[in-house]
Coordinates of C-alpha atoms and ligand atoms in Angstrom, one line a residue:
M1 CA 190.4 236.9 101.4
S2 CA 187.3 237.5 99.2
N3 CA 184.8 239.7 100.9
A4 CA 181.9 237.4 99.7
Q5 CA 183.3 234.6 101.8
T6 CA 181.7 234.1 105.3
W7 CA 182.4 231.4 107.9
Q8 CA 179.7 229.9 110.0
P9 CA 181.4 227.6 112.7
D10 CA 178.6 225.1 112.8
D11 CA 178.6 224.7 108.8
Y12 CA 182.4 224.7 108.8
R13 CA 182.5 221.7 111.4
R14 CA 179.8 219.8 109.6
N15 CA 181.2 220.2 106.0
A16 CA 184.9 220.5 106.7
G17 CA 185.7 219.2 109.9
F18 CA 188.3 217.0 108.1
V19 CA 190.5 220.0 107.6
S20 CA 191.9 220.2 111.2
T21 CA 192.4 216.4 111.4
L22 CA 194.3 216.2 108.2
G23 CA 196.5 219.0 109.4
L24 CA 198.1 217.0 112.1
P25 CA 201.0 216.1 109.9
V26 CA 201.8 219.6 109.6
V27 CA 201.8 219.8 113.5
D28 CA 204.4 216.9 113.3
L29 CA 206.6 219.0 110.8
L30 CA 206.4 221.9 113.1
A31 CA 207.9 219.7 116.0
P32 CA 206.6 222.1 118.6
Q33 CA 208.4 222.1 121.9
P34 CA 206.9 223.0 125.2
G35 CA 207.1 226.5 126.1
E36 CA 207.4 227.7 122.6
A37 CA 205.6 231.0 121.3
I38 CA 203.6 229.8 118.3
L39 CA 201.2 231.9 116.0
D40 CA 198.6 230.1 114.1
L41 CA 198.0 231.9 111.1
G42 CA 194.5 231.5 109.9
C43 CA 193.5 229.6 113.1
G44 CA 189.8 229.2 112.2
E45 CA 188.0 227.9 115.3
G46 CA 191.2 226.8 117.0
T47 CA 191.2 222.8 116.7
L48 CA 194.7 222.8 115.9
M49 CA 195.6 225.6 118.5
E50 CA 194.2 223.3 121.1
R51 CA 196.5 220.6 119.9
L52 CA 199.5 223.0 120.2
R53 CA 198.3 224.1 123.5
D54 CA 198.0 220.7 124.8
L55 CA 201.5 220.1 123.8
G56 CA 202.8 222.8 126.1
C57 CA 203.1 225.7 123.7
R58 CA 201.9 229.2 124.2
V59 CA 199.7 229.7 121.2
T60 CA 198.1 232.8 119.7
G61 CA 195.8 232.5 116.9
V62 CA 194.8 235.0 114.1
D63 CA 192.0 234.8 111.6
A64 CA 190.2 237.1 109.5
S65 CA 186.6 235.7 110.3
A66 CA 185.1 237.3 113.6
E67 CA 182.7 234.1 113.7
Q68 CA 185.5 231.7 113.8
I69 CA 187.5 233.7 116.2
A70 CA 184.7 233.8 118.6
A71 CA 184.5 230.0 118.5
A72 CA 188.2 229.9 119.2
C73 CA 187.8 232.1 122.2
A74 CA 185.0 230.2 123.6
R75 CA 187.4 227.2 123.8
G76 CA 189.6 229.5 126.1
L77 CA 192.1 230.3 123.3
D78 CA 194.0 233.5 122.8
A79 CA 192.8 234.3 119.4
R80 CA 192.2 237.5 117.8
V81 CA 191.0 239.0 114.4
A82 CA 193.7 240.2 112.2
D83 CA 194.4 240.8 108.7
A84 CA 197.1 238.2 107.6
H85 CA 198.4 240.8 105.1
A86 CA 199.4 243.2 107.9
L87 CA 200.3 241.1 110.9
P88 CA 200.8 243.3 113.9
F89 CA 203.7 241.3 115.6
T90 CA 207.5 242.0 115.7
A91 CA 210.0 239.3 116.9
A92 CA 207.3 237.7 119.2
F93 CA 207.2 234.0 118.1
D94 CA 209.5 230.9 117.8
A95 CA 207.5 229.7 115.0
V96 CA 204.5 230.6 112.8
F97 CA 202.2 227.6 111.8
S98 CA 199.6 227.7 109.1
N99 CA 197.2 224.8 108.0
A100 CA 194.7 225.3 105.0
A101 CA 194.6 229.1 105.3
L102 CA 197.4 230.5 103.2
H103 CA 195.7 229.9 99.9
W104 CA 193.0 232.4 100.9
M105 CA 195.6 235.2 101.2
L106 CA 195.9 236.8 97.7
N107 CA 198.9 239.1 98.5
P108 CA 201.4 236.3 99.6
D109 CA 204.5 238.6 99.7
A110 CA 202.6 240.7 102.2
V111 CA 201.9 237.6 104.3
I112 CA 205.3 236.3 104.1
A113 CA 206.8 239.7 105.1
G114 CA 204.4 240.0 108.2
V115 CA 205.5 236.4 109.0
A116 CA 209.1 237.1 108.9
R117 CA 208.6 240.3 111.0
A118 CA 206.6 238.2 113.6
L119 CA 209.4 235.5 114.0
K120 CA 212.5 235.8 116.3
P121 CA 215.7 235.5 114.3
G122 CA 215.9 231.7 113.4
G123 CA 212.2 231.3 113.9
R124 CA 210.4 228.6 112.0
F125 CA 207.5 229.1 109.4
V126 CA 205.9 225.7 108.8
G127 CA 202.5 225.5 106.7
E128 CA 200.3 223.6 104.4
M129 CA 198.0 225.0 101.7
G130 CA 196.5 224.4 98.4
G131 CA 199.3 224.0 95.7
A132 CA 199.2 224.3 92.1
G133 CA 196.5 222.1 90.6
N134 CA 194.4 222.0 93.9
V135 CA 190.9 221.3 93.3
A136 CA 191.3 221.7 89.7
A137 CA 188.2 219.9 88.6
I138 CA 186.1 221.8 90.8
V139 CA 187.6 225.3 89.9
D140 CA 187.3 224.6 86.1
A141 CA 183.5 223.6 86.7
L142 CA 182.9 226.9 88.7
V143 CA 184.8 229.2 86.3
A144 CA 182.9 227.5 83.3
G145 CA 179.6 228.0 84.9
L146 CA 180.2 231.8 85.5
D147 CA 181.7 232.1 82.0
R148 CA 178.6 230.5 80.4
R149 CA 176.7 233.3 82.2
G150 CA 178.6 236.0 80.6
L151 CA 180.8 236.6 83.6
D152 CA 184.6 236.3 83.9
G153 CA 184.9 233.2 86.0
R154 CA 188.6 233.4 86.5
A155 CA 188.3 237.0 88.1
A156 CA 186.0 235.4 90.8
L157 CA 188.7 232.9 91.9
P158 CA 189.4 233.6 95.8
W159 CA 192.4 231.3 95.9
Y160 CA 196.0 231.2 95.3
F161 CA 197.7 227.8 94.6
P162 CA 201.5 228.2 93.9
T163 CA 204.0 225.8 92.7
P164 CA 206.8 224.8 95.1
A165 CA 209.2 226.8 93.0
E166 CA 207.1 229.8 93.1
Y167 CA 206.6 229.9 96.8
R168 CA 210.3 228.9 97.7
G169 CA 211.2 232.0 95.7
R170 CA 208.9 234.2 97.8
L171 CA 210.1 232.6 101.0
E172 CA 213.8 233.1 99.9
R173 CA 213.4 236.6 98.8
A174 CA 211.9 237.3 102.2
G175 CA 214.7 235.9 104.1
F176 CA 213.9 232.4 104.7
T177 CA 215.9 229.3 104.2
V178 CA 213.6 226.6 103.0
T179 CA 214.3 223.2 104.7
A180 CA 211.4 221.3 102.9
I181 CA 208.8 221.9 100.2
D182 CA 206.6 219.3 98.7
L183 CA 203.5 219.2 96.4
F184 CA 201.5 215.9 96.5
P185 CA 197.9 214.9 95.8
R186 CA 195.5 214.3 98.7
P187 CA 192.2 213.2 97.5
T188 CA 189.8 214.0 100.3
P189 CA 186.5 212.4 101.2
L190 CA 183.8 215.0 101.4
P191 CA 181.5 213.9 104.5
T192 CA 178.5 216.0 103.1
G193 CA 179.3 215.6 99.6
L194 CA 180.1 218.1 97.0
R195 CA 177.4 220.5 97.8
G196 CA 178.3 220.7 101.4
W197 CA 181.9 221.7 100.3
L198 CA 180.6 224.1 97.8
A199 CA 178.2 225.8 100.3
T200 CA 181.2 226.4 102.6
F201 CA 183.8 227.2 100.1
A202 CA 182.5 228.5 96.9
Q203 CA 180.8 231.7 98.1
A204 CA 182.9 233.8 96.0
F205 CA 181.4 232.3 92.8
T206 CA 177.7 232.2 93.9
A207 CA 177.9 235.7 95.1
R208 CA 178.4 236.8 91.4
L209 CA 175.0 235.5 90.7
P210 CA 171.4 236.5 91.7
A211 CA 169.9 234.1 94.4
A212 CA 167.6 232.3 91.8
E213 CA 170.6 231.4 89.9
H214 CA 172.5 229.7 92.8
A215 CA 170.9 226.1 92.7
P216 CA 171.1 225.8 88.8
F217 CA 174.6 226.9 88.9
L218 CA 175.6 224.5 91.6
D219 CA 173.6 221.6 89.9
E220 CA 175.7 222.3 86.8
V221 CA 179.1 222.3 88.8
E222 CA 178.0 219.0 90.3
A223 CA 177.2 217.4 87.1
A224 CA 180.3 218.6 85.6
V225 CA 182.7 217.0 88.2
R226 CA 180.5 213.9 89.0
P227 CA 182.4 211.6 86.6
V228 CA 185.7 212.3 88.3
L229 CA 184.9 213.1 92.0
R230 CA 182.1 210.8 92.8
G231 CA 182.7 207.1 93.6
A232 CA 181.0 203.9 92.7
D233 CA 179.7 203.8 96.1
G234 CA 178.0 207.4 95.9
G235 CA 180.8 209.1 98.0
W236 CA 182.3 212.2 96.9
H237 CA 186.0 213.3 97.3
A238 CA 187.7 216.6 96.4
D239 CA 190.9 216.8 94.2
Y240 CA 193.0 218.4 96.9
V241 CA 196.8 219.0 96.0
R242 CA 198.9 220.2 99.1
L243 CA 201.9 222.2 99.3
R244 CA 203.7 221.5 102.5
F245 CA 206.8 223.5 103.7
A246 CA 209.0 224.2 106.4
A247 CA 211.4 227.5 106.4
R248 CA 213.6 229.1 108.9
R249 CA 214.1 232.9 109.1
T250 CA 217.8 233.3 108.6
G251 CA 217.8 236.6 106.8
Ligands
BEZ1 C1 192.0 223.7 100.4 O1 192.3 223.7 101.6 O2 192.8 223.3 99.7 C2 190.8 224.5 100.1 C3 189.8 224.7 100.7 C4 188.8 225.3 100.3 C5 188.9 225.9 99.1 C6 189.8 225.8 98.5 C7 191.0 225.1 98.8

């Protein structure tokens, strides 16, 4: 995850509270059973952990953000700061679950290897992340804005958005059997508009610029994507594309 990115639970709730709600179908795909030990990888402030706990699971959460983990612990959840590229668990979980977090982890093979290690034999890995083409209009505008300022916009990208074939290959090479993997568009309304979304998620780009340049840069990004992401009613949506998968550790 990019060092420039920070997470403020209050801002996150306001600008991106939809993330957990829209993750509920991933919980359905997981089909959690009462008593199962489940790891929530990239648990954030723990909203979906709470859901899993309410379903009778024993849930542990990990996240890179100390602020988000503090918010999860304040809800009485078992959550701890950990680097997802070096998970400290061995044969501890019936399932690993992840919603809207894996695309922040730029060494996917290290993450998948740690997930395989953390699972009991036969354990499930079920998740959803941004897939190929995710937020493409926003990415193009952010990259172009940095390029125009003489910087390498692509080098600032903090996200990994794989195709199903690529992610399937990584899972299979790590000893998983993939039982489902799908890529689908999910245009997503933004409750606080594009600027709220950018404030929460685009810090890796603004961090490359002096503070005085942030507002003009974000104005340009907004103007570039307005024709495709702003509706006639003035509401904004983001051009999300999801990669959703379920796999079982068989190797
Ligand atoms: C996503 O959930 O797809 C996402 C969220 C923030 C930045 C990039 C992608």
